[in-house]
Amino acid sequence: MAERGIHYLFLLFSAVLGVAVAVVSVWADGAQGADKKLWALIAGMSAFGVVLITHFEKRLVEKGKKRAEERAIRAEADMAKLYSTTLRPLSGKLKALTTLYASAAPLPSSATVQSISDLQQKRQEVLNGVLAGAVSLTAPPVGPAFLPRARCSFYLYDATTRDFKLEGTFPGQRTPRSVVDPVGTAHMKNEILGGGGKTFRIDGVHETHSYLVPPGAGYKAVIAVPVIYGTKEIGILSVDAPDYSDFIDHHVTLMESLADILASTYALT
C-alpha cells in the first residue's frame, strides 16, 4: 500500500513538473534578456525534475519486481520443502500402514452391505479431496473469472478387462474421455501403471505428447502418476494444465503424495 502511494505521488509530481515546463516555456517565449534566461533556467530545472522522478519511479518498480521474485522463490522453496520432506514421506507411510493393516485384518466376506457402502462413501470423499487439492495446488485459478485452470482425473484400472474407467474428475467443465481408446489404454498400462509404476510428465521438453490428452482438449502439460498398493494396480491419477509452465518439478512430488493417499483408501477392500 505504501509503495502504491509513493507511485501515485511520483505521478503527481511528474504531472505538475510537466505542466510547469509547458507554462514556463510559454512565458519564456515572450520574455526578454535576463528574464528570458531565468524562465529558461526554471524550465530546464523542471524538465530535469521530470527525468529525475521518472528515474526514481523506474528504480522503485524494479525493486518491487525483485522483491516479488524473491518472495516467489522463497515460496517455491517452502513448497518444495513441504512436499519433499513432509507430505511425501507421510503419505508413503500412510499407504504402508494401511496396506499392512488391510493384510492383517482384511474386510470379512460377511461384511454388511451398509459397511461396504460406508467404506465406498469415505473413499469417494477422499477421491474428491485429492482431485480438488491437485487442481488448487498446481495451476490455481486466476482472475478475472477465477475459473480452475488445471483438471485432475482418476482412472480406475480393471485387471480383468485390462481397461481404464474414469472414476472421477475435477472440475466439471471440459471433462476427459470416459472411455479410453485401445492406444491410450496401452500407453497408460505399459508406460505408467505397469512394471511397478512410473510417473509420466509432459513438460514440452522431454515429452511433448500423450494419449491422455488428445489434440484440441485445451491442455498441454500433464503429470500422470500410478496408484498402486503392494502389487495391486489400482489406476492412474492425472492432472492437466493449459501451459507447460504451469507445472514445476515439485508438483510431481505432490501428485505422487496424493496418489499414495488415494492408494491407501483402496487398500481397505
mmCIF file of C-alpha atoms in Angstrom:
data_model
loop_
_atom_site.group_PDB
_atom_site.id
_atom_site.type_symbol
_atom_site.label_atom_id
_atom_site.label_comp_id
_atom_site.label_asym_id
_atom_site.label_seq_id
_atom_site.Cartn_x
_atom_site.Cartn_y
_atom_site.Cartn_z
ATOM 1 C CA MET A 1 0.000 0.000 0.000
ATOM 2 C CA ALA A 2 2.852 2.390 0.870
ATOM 3 C CA GLU A 3 4.599 1.649 -2.437
ATOM 4 C CA ARG A 4 1.405 2.399 -4.342
ATOM 5 C CA GLY A 5 1.091 5.732 -2.508
ATOM 6 C CA ILE A 6 4.663 6.652 -3.392
ATOM 7 C CA HIS A 7 3.988 5.654 -7.001
ATOM 8 C CA TYR A 8 0.945 7.959 -7.171
ATOM 9 C CA LEU A 9 2.940 10.753 -5.516
ATOM 10 C CA PHE A 10 5.640 10.412 -8.159
ATOM 11 C CA LEU A 11 2.997 10.557 -10.868
ATOM 12 C CA LEU A 12 1.560 13.724 -9.321
ATOM 13 C CA PHE A 13 4.963 15.421 -9.096
ATOM 14 C CA SER A 14 5.784 14.375 -12.643
ATOM 15 C CA ALA A 15 2.474 15.791 -13.927
ATOM 16 C CA VAL A 16 2.976 19.071 -12.030
ATOM 17 C CA LEU A 17 6.510 19.477 -13.334
ATOM 18 C CA GLY A 18 5.387 18.593 -16.854
ATOM 19 C CA VAL A 19 2.743 21.313 -16.733
ATOM 20 C CA ALA A 20 5.320 23.682 -15.267
ATOM 21 C CA VAL A 21 7.652 23.034 -18.188
ATOM 22 C CA ALA A 22 4.899 23.823 -20.663
ATOM 23 C CA VAL A 23 3.772 27.004 -18.851
ATOM 24 C CA VAL A 24 7.293 28.300 -18.273
ATOM 25 C CA SER A 25 8.176 27.657 -21.915
ATOM 26 C CA VAL A 26 5.255 29.851 -22.993
ATOM 27 C CA TRP A 27 6.243 32.616 -20.575
ATOM 28 C CA ALA A 28 9.880 32.400 -21.575
ATOM 29 C CA ASP A 29 8.938 32.746 -25.231
ATOM 30 C CA GLY A 30 7.632 36.273 -24.598
ATOM 31 C CA ALA A 31 10.360 37.372 -22.179
ATOM 32 C CA GLN A 32 13.474 39.395 -22.979
ATOM 33 C CA GLY A 33 17.059 39.458 -21.712
ATOM 34 C CA ALA A 34 17.635 38.288 -18.152
ATOM 35 C CA ASP A 35 14.001 37.347 -17.656
ATOM 36 C CA LYS A 36 14.158 35.031 -20.639
ATOM 37 C CA LYS A 37 17.266 33.329 -19.219
ATOM 38 C CA LEU A 38 15.578 32.955 -15.811
ATOM 39 C CA TRP A 39 12.475 31.374 -17.283
ATOM 40 C CA ALA A 40 14.608 29.118 -19.449
ATOM 41 C CA LEU A 41 16.557 28.046 -16.354
ATOM 42 C CA ILE A 42 13.310 27.275 -14.492
ATOM 43 C CA ALA A 43 12.039 25.298 -17.485
ATOM 44 C CA GLY A 44 15.276 23.334 -17.637
ATOM 45 C CA MET A 45 15.149 22.551 -13.908
ATOM 46 C CA SER A 46 11.528 21.443 -14.223
ATOM 47 C CA ALA A 47 12.411 19.164 -17.130
ATOM 48 C CA PHE A 48 15.338 17.755 -15.120
ATOM 49 C CA GLY A 49 12.924 17.101 -12.244
ATOM 50 C CA VAL A 50 10.645 15.127 -14.551
ATOM 51 C CA VAL A 51 13.581 12.991 -15.686
ATOM 52 C CA LEU A 52 14.738 12.504 -12.088
ATOM 53 C CA ILE A 53 11.294 11.457 -10.876
ATOM 54 C CA THR A 54 10.928 9.065 -13.822
ATOM 55 C CA HIS A 55 14.272 7.520 -12.896
ATOM 56 C CA PHE A 56 13.298 7.072 -9.237
ATOM 57 C CA GLU A 57 9.940 5.621 -10.214
ATOM 58 C CA LYS A 58 11.647 3.137 -12.536
ATOM 59 C CA ARG A 59 14.019 2.124 -9.735
ATOM 60 C CA LEU A 60 11.029 1.693 -7.404
ATOM 61 C CA VAL A 61 9.267 -0.552 -9.913
ATOM 62 C CA GLU A 62 12.422 -2.622 -10.433
ATOM 63 C CA LYS A 63 12.884 -3.045 -6.680
ATOM 64 C CA GLY A 64 9.234 -4.116 -6.377
ATOM 65 C CA LYS A 65 9.698 -6.719 -9.124
ATOM 66 C CA LYS A 66 12.855 -8.008 -7.483
ATOM 67 C CA ARG A 67 11.124 -8.355 -4.120
ATOM 68 C CA ALA A 68 8.218 -10.161 -5.801
ATOM 69 C CA GLU A 69 10.643 -12.561 -7.496
ATOM 70 C CA GLU A 70 12.428 -13.193 -4.199
ATOM 71 C CA ARG A 71 9.107 -13.902 -2.481
ATOM 72 C CA ALA A 72 8.148 -16.295 -5.288
ATOM 73 C CA ILE A 73 11.495 -18.096 -4.966
ATOM 74 C CA ARG A 74 11.078 -18.389 -1.194
ATOM 75 C CA ALA A 75 7.504 -19.626 -1.622
ATOM 76 C CA GLU A 76 8.635 -22.258 -4.128
ATOM 77 C CA ALA A 77 11.435 -23.335 -1.780
ATOM 78 C CA ASP A 78 8.974 -23.620 1.110
ATOM 79 C CA MET A 79 6.608 -25.609 -1.089
ATOM 80 C CA ALA A 80 9.412 -27.936 -2.173
ATOM 81 C CA LYS A 81 10.402 -28.470 1.463
ATOM 82 C CA LEU A 82 6.803 -29.163 2.440
ATOM 83 C CA TYR A 83 6.192 -31.624 -0.385
ATOM 84 C CA SER A 84 9.557 -33.398 -0.247
ATOM 85 C CA THR A 85 10.296 -33.587 3.472
ATOM 86 C CA THR A 86 6.797 -33.717 4.936
ATOM 87 C CA LEU A 87 3.950 -34.679 2.635
ATOM 88 C CA ARG A 88 5.786 -37.296 0.552
ATOM 89 C CA PRO A 89 7.204 -39.340 3.469
ATOM 90 C CA LEU A 90 3.961 -39.118 5.445
ATOM 91 C CA SER A 91 1.806 -40.210 2.524
ATOM 92 C CA GLY A 92 4.138 -43.133 1.869
ATOM 93 C CA LYS A 93 3.992 -44.230 5.497
ATOM 94 C CA LEU A 94 0.218 -43.884 5.488
ATOM 95 C CA LYS A 95 -0.028 -46.161 2.460
ATOM 96 C CA ALA A 96 2.341 -48.706 4.038
ATOM 97 C CA LEU A 97 0.421 -48.649 7.324
ATOM 98 C CA THR A 98 -2.943 -49.064 5.604
ATOM 99 C CA THR A 99 -1.637 -51.886 3.423
ATOM 100 C CA LEU A 100 -0.229 -53.666 6.484
ATOM 101 C CA TYR A 101 -3.488 -53.218 8.372
ATOM 102 C CA ALA A 102 -5.563 -54.453 5.423
ATOM 103 C CA SER A 103 -3.412 -57.579 5.048
ATOM 104 C CA ALA A 104 -3.545 -58.320 8.789
ATOM 105 C CA ALA A 105 -7.264 -57.629 9.184
ATOM 106 C CA PRO A 106 -8.986 -57.779 5.795
ATOM 107 C CA LEU A 107 -12.617 -56.864 5.402
ATOM 108 C CA PRO A 108 -14.607 -60.037 6.179
ATOM 109 C CA SER A 109 -16.530 -61.656 3.371
ATOM 110 C CA SER A 110 -19.638 -61.428 5.538
ATOM 111 C CA ALA A 111 -19.407 -57.630 5.824
ATOM 112 C CA THR A 112 -22.782 -55.958 5.763
ATOM 113 C CA VAL A 113 -23.956 -54.024 2.757
ATOM 114 C CA GLN A 114 -24.066 -50.915 4.907
ATOM 115 C CA SER A 115 -20.411 -51.332 5.930
ATOM 116 C CA ILE A 116 -19.341 -51.666 2.314
ATOM 117 C CA SER A 117 -21.469 -48.656 1.365
ATOM 118 C CA ASP A 118 -19.921 -46.577 4.156
ATOM 119 C CA LEU A 119 -16.428 -47.553 3.025
ATOM 120 C CA GLN A 120 -17.192 -46.604 -0.568
ATOM 121 C CA GLN A 121 -18.601 -43.260 0.553
ATOM 122 C CA LYS A 122 -15.495 -42.434 2.589
ATOM 123 C CA ARG A 123 -13.299 -43.477 -0.319
ATOM 124 C CA GLN A 124 -15.251 -41.169 -2.616
ATOM 125 C CA GLU A 125 -14.770 -38.301 -0.166
ATOM 126 C CA VAL A 126 -11.010 -38.878 -0.189
ATOM 127 C CA LEU A 127 -11.009 -39.047 -4.000
ATOM 128 C CA ASN A 128 -12.930 -35.768 -4.252
ATOM 129 C CA GLY A 129 -10.442 -34.122 -1.892
ATOM 130 C CA VAL A 130 -7.480 -35.446 -3.873
ATOM 131 C CA LEU A 131 -8.880 -34.215 -7.196
ATOM 132 C CA ALA A 132 -9.739 -30.729 -5.891
ATOM 133 C CA GLY A 133 -6.449 -30.474 -3.982
ATOM 134 C CA ALA A 134 -4.371 -31.321 -7.043
ATOM 135 C CA VAL A 135 -6.093 -28.564 -9.028
ATOM 136 C CA SER A 136 -5.746 -25.868 -6.374
ATOM 137 C CA LEU A 137 -2.107 -26.725 -5.561
ATOM 138 C CA THR A 138 -0.776 -26.874 -9.138
ATOM 139 C CA ALA A 139 -2.371 -24.371 -11.526
ATOM 140 C CA PRO A 140 -4.725 -22.337 -9.327
ATOM 141 C CA PRO A 141 -7.487 -20.116 -10.758
ATOM 142 C CA VAL A 142 -6.606 -16.614 -11.999
ATOM 143 C CA GLY A 143 -8.744 -13.519 -12.471
ATOM 144 C CA PRO A 144 -10.982 -12.043 -13.558
ATOM 145 C CA ALA A 145 -13.254 -15.118 -13.764
ATOM 146 C CA PHE A 146 -11.199 -17.252 -11.332
ATOM 147 C CA LEU A 147 -12.187 -20.495 -13.025
ATOM 148 C CA PRO A 148 -9.963 -23.544 -12.364
ATOM 149 C CA ARG A 149 -7.194 -23.797 -14.949
ATOM 150 C CA ALA A 150 -5.995 -27.313 -14.163
ATOM 151 C CA ARG A 151 -8.008 -30.526 -14.370
ATOM 152 C CA CYS A 152 -7.412 -33.650 -12.318
ATOM 153 C CA SER A 153 -8.816 -37.082 -13.147
ATOM 154 C CA PHE A 154 -8.604 -40.576 -11.730
ATOM 155 C CA TYR A 155 -8.833 -43.633 -13.975
ATOM 156 C CA LEU A 156 -9.633 -46.911 -12.239
ATOM 157 C CA TYR A 157 -7.962 -49.975 -13.731
ATOM 158 C CA ASP A 158 -9.860 -53.230 -14.244
ATOM 159 C CA ALA A 159 -7.355 -56.094 -14.225
ATOM 160 C CA THR A 160 -9.947 -58.487 -15.642
ATOM 161 C CA THR A 161 -10.772 -56.497 -18.775
ATOM 162 C CA ARG A 162 -7.468 -54.550 -18.771
ATOM 163 C CA ASP A 163 -9.438 -51.353 -19.343
ATOM 164 C CA PHE A 164 -9.485 -47.986 -17.609
ATOM 165 C CA LYS A 165 -12.663 -46.318 -16.387
ATOM 166 C CA LEU A 166 -12.954 -42.634 -15.485
ATOM 167 C CA GLU A 167 -13.761 -42.775 -11.768
ATOM 168 C CA GLY A 168 -13.713 -39.049 -11.027
ATOM 169 C CA THR A 169 -12.665 -35.661 -12.399
ATOM 170 C CA PHE A 170 -12.477 -32.061 -11.193
ATOM 171 C CA PRO A 171 -13.609 -29.510 -12.235
ATOM 172 C CA GLY A 172 -16.750 -30.356 -14.173
ATOM 173 C CA GLN A 173 -16.011 -28.288 -17.295
ATOM 174 C CA ARG A 174 -14.225 -29.960 -20.194
ATOM 175 C CA THR A 175 -14.306 -33.426 -18.685
ATOM 176 C CA PRO A 176 -11.913 -36.005 -20.174
ATOM 177 C CA ARG A 177 -12.994 -39.047 -22.118
ATOM 178 C CA SER A 178 -14.960 -41.506 -20.026
ATOM 179 C CA VAL A 179 -13.723 -44.390 -22.180
ATOM 180 C CA VAL A 180 -10.052 -44.614 -23.126
ATOM 181 C CA ASP A 181 -9.273 -45.950 -26.606
ATOM 182 C CA PRO A 182 -7.037 -49.030 -27.040
ATOM 183 C CA VAL A 183 -3.940 -46.993 -27.893
ATOM 184 C CA GLY A 184 -4.412 -44.796 -24.823
ATOM 185 C CA THR A 185 -5.079 -47.853 -22.668
ATOM 186 C CA ALA A 186 -1.823 -49.477 -23.793
ATOM 187 C CA HIS A 187 0.066 -46.239 -23.088
ATOM 188 C CA MET A 188 -1.406 -45.944 -19.585
ATOM 189 C CA LYS A 189 -0.940 -49.616 -18.722
ATOM 190 C CA ASN A 190 2.573 -50.111 -20.095
ATOM 191 C CA GLU A 191 4.223 -46.720 -19.568
ATOM 192 C CA ILE A 192 2.627 -45.560 -16.325
ATOM 193 C CA LEU A 193 0.946 -48.320 -14.332
ATOM 194 C CA GLY A 194 2.901 -51.410 -15.364
ATOM 195 C CA GLY A 195 6.242 -52.610 -14.079
ATOM 196 C CA GLY A 196 5.722 -51.311 -10.572
ATOM 197 C CA GLY A 197 4.586 -47.888 -11.803
ATOM 198 C CA LYS A 198 6.375 -44.876 -13.268
ATOM 199 C CA THR A 199 5.381 -41.203 -13.200
ATOM 200 C CA PHE A 200 4.789 -39.724 -16.646
ATOM 201 C CA ARG A 201 5.064 -35.997 -17.352
ATOM 202 C CA ILE A 202 4.584 -33.848 -20.438
ATOM 203 C CA ASP A 203 6.820 -30.817 -19.924
ATOM 204 C CA GLY A 204 7.300 -29.648 -23.518
ATOM 205 C CA VAL A 205 10.984 -30.632 -23.431
ATOM 206 C CA HIS A 206 11.434 -34.330 -22.687
ATOM 207 C CA GLU A 207 7.848 -35.253 -23.543
ATOM 208 C CA THR A 208 5.506 -33.303 -25.799
ATOM 209 C CA HIS A 209 2.613 -35.681 -26.456
ATOM 210 C CA SER A 210 0.376 -38.088 -24.590
ATOM 211 C CA TYR A 211 -2.703 -40.109 -25.404
ATOM 212 C CA LEU A 212 -4.056 -38.921 -22.065
ATOM 213 C CA VAL A 213 -4.761 -35.510 -23.614
ATOM 214 C CA PRO A 214 -5.993 -35.678 -27.213
ATOM 215 C CA PRO A 215 -5.424 -32.686 -29.548
ATOM 216 C CA GLY A 216 -7.893 -29.853 -29.044
ATOM 217 C CA ALA A 217 -8.546 -30.652 -25.384
ATOM 218 C CA GLY A 218 -7.122 -27.282 -24.288
ATOM 219 C CA TYR A 219 -4.333 -28.785 -22.160
ATOM 220 C CA LYS A 220 -0.620 -29.187 -22.890
ATOM 221 C CA ALA A 221 1.057 -30.110 -19.610
ATOM 222 C CA VAL A 222 0.356 -33.426 -17.898
ATOM 223 C CA ILE A 223 1.542 -35.204 -14.765
ATOM 224 C CA ALA A 224 0.234 -38.774 -14.538
ATOM 225 C CA VAL A 225 1.162 -40.969 -11.567
ATOM 226 C CA PRO A 226 0.360 -44.628 -10.859
ATOM 227 C CA VAL A 227 -1.871 -45.525 -7.936
ATOM 228 C CA ILE A 228 -0.592 -48.819 -6.523
ATOM 229 C CA TYR A 229 -0.516 -50.544 -3.159
ATOM 230 C CA GLY A 230 1.606 -53.656 -2.737
ATOM 231 C CA THR A 231 1.465 -55.400 -6.090
ATOM 232 C CA LYS A 232 -2.131 -54.382 -6.803
ATOM 233 C CA GLU A 233 -2.535 -51.878 -9.642
ATOM 234 C CA ILE A 234 -5.400 -49.525 -8.797
ATOM 235 C CA GLY A 235 -5.313 -46.865 -11.501
ATOM 236 C CA ILE A 236 -3.798 -43.591 -12.655
ATOM 237 C CA LEU A 237 -4.108 -40.107 -11.187
ATOM 238 C CA SER A 238 -3.567 -37.427 -13.816
ATOM 239 C CA VAL A 239 -3.526 -33.620 -13.669
ATOM 240 C CA ASP A 240 -3.582 -31.454 -16.817
ATOM 241 C CA ALA A 241 -2.833 -27.744 -17.305
ATOM 242 C CA PRO A 242 -3.067 -25.340 -20.255
ATOM 243 C CA ASP A 243 0.654 -24.458 -20.357
ATOM 244 C CA TYR A 244 3.892 -26.313 -19.697
ATOM 245 C CA SER A 245 4.985 -23.565 -17.288
ATOM 246 C CA ASP A 246 2.005 -24.288 -15.020
ATOM 247 C CA PHE A 247 3.822 -27.321 -13.604
ATOM 248 C CA ILE A 248 7.183 -27.412 -11.846
ATOM 249 C CA ASP A 249 9.229 -30.367 -10.641
ATOM 250 C CA HIS A 250 7.813 -30.171 -7.121
ATOM 251 C CA HIS A 251 4.309 -30.747 -8.468
ATOM 252 C CA VAL A 252 5.451 -34.253 -9.401
ATOM 253 C CA THR A 253 6.212 -34.909 -5.719
ATOM 254 C CA LEU A 254 2.797 -33.509 -4.801
ATOM 255 C CA MET A 255 0.968 -35.788 -7.244
ATOM 256 C CA GLU A 256 2.907 -38.844 -6.080
ATOM 257 C CA SER A 257 1.957 -37.995 -2.490
ATOM 258 C CA LEU A 258 -1.712 -37.655 -3.417
ATOM 259 C CA ALA A 259 -1.519 -40.974 -5.281
ATOM 260 C CA ASP A 260 -0.211 -42.663 -2.118
ATOM 261 C CA ILE A 261 -3.101 -41.220 -0.113
ATOM 262 C CA LEU A 262 -5.564 -42.442 -2.721
ATOM 263 C CA ALA A 263 -3.927 -45.891 -2.814
ATOM 264 C CA SER A 264 -4.314 -46.233 0.950
ATOM 265 C CA THR A 265 -8.087 -45.907 0.629
ATOM 266 C CA TYR A 266 -8.234 -48.705 -1.954
ATOM 267 C CA ALA A 267 -6.146 -50.987 0.244
ATOM 268 C CA LEU A 268 -9.162 -51.212 2.548
ATOM 269 C CA THR A 269 -11.307 -53.527 0.430
#
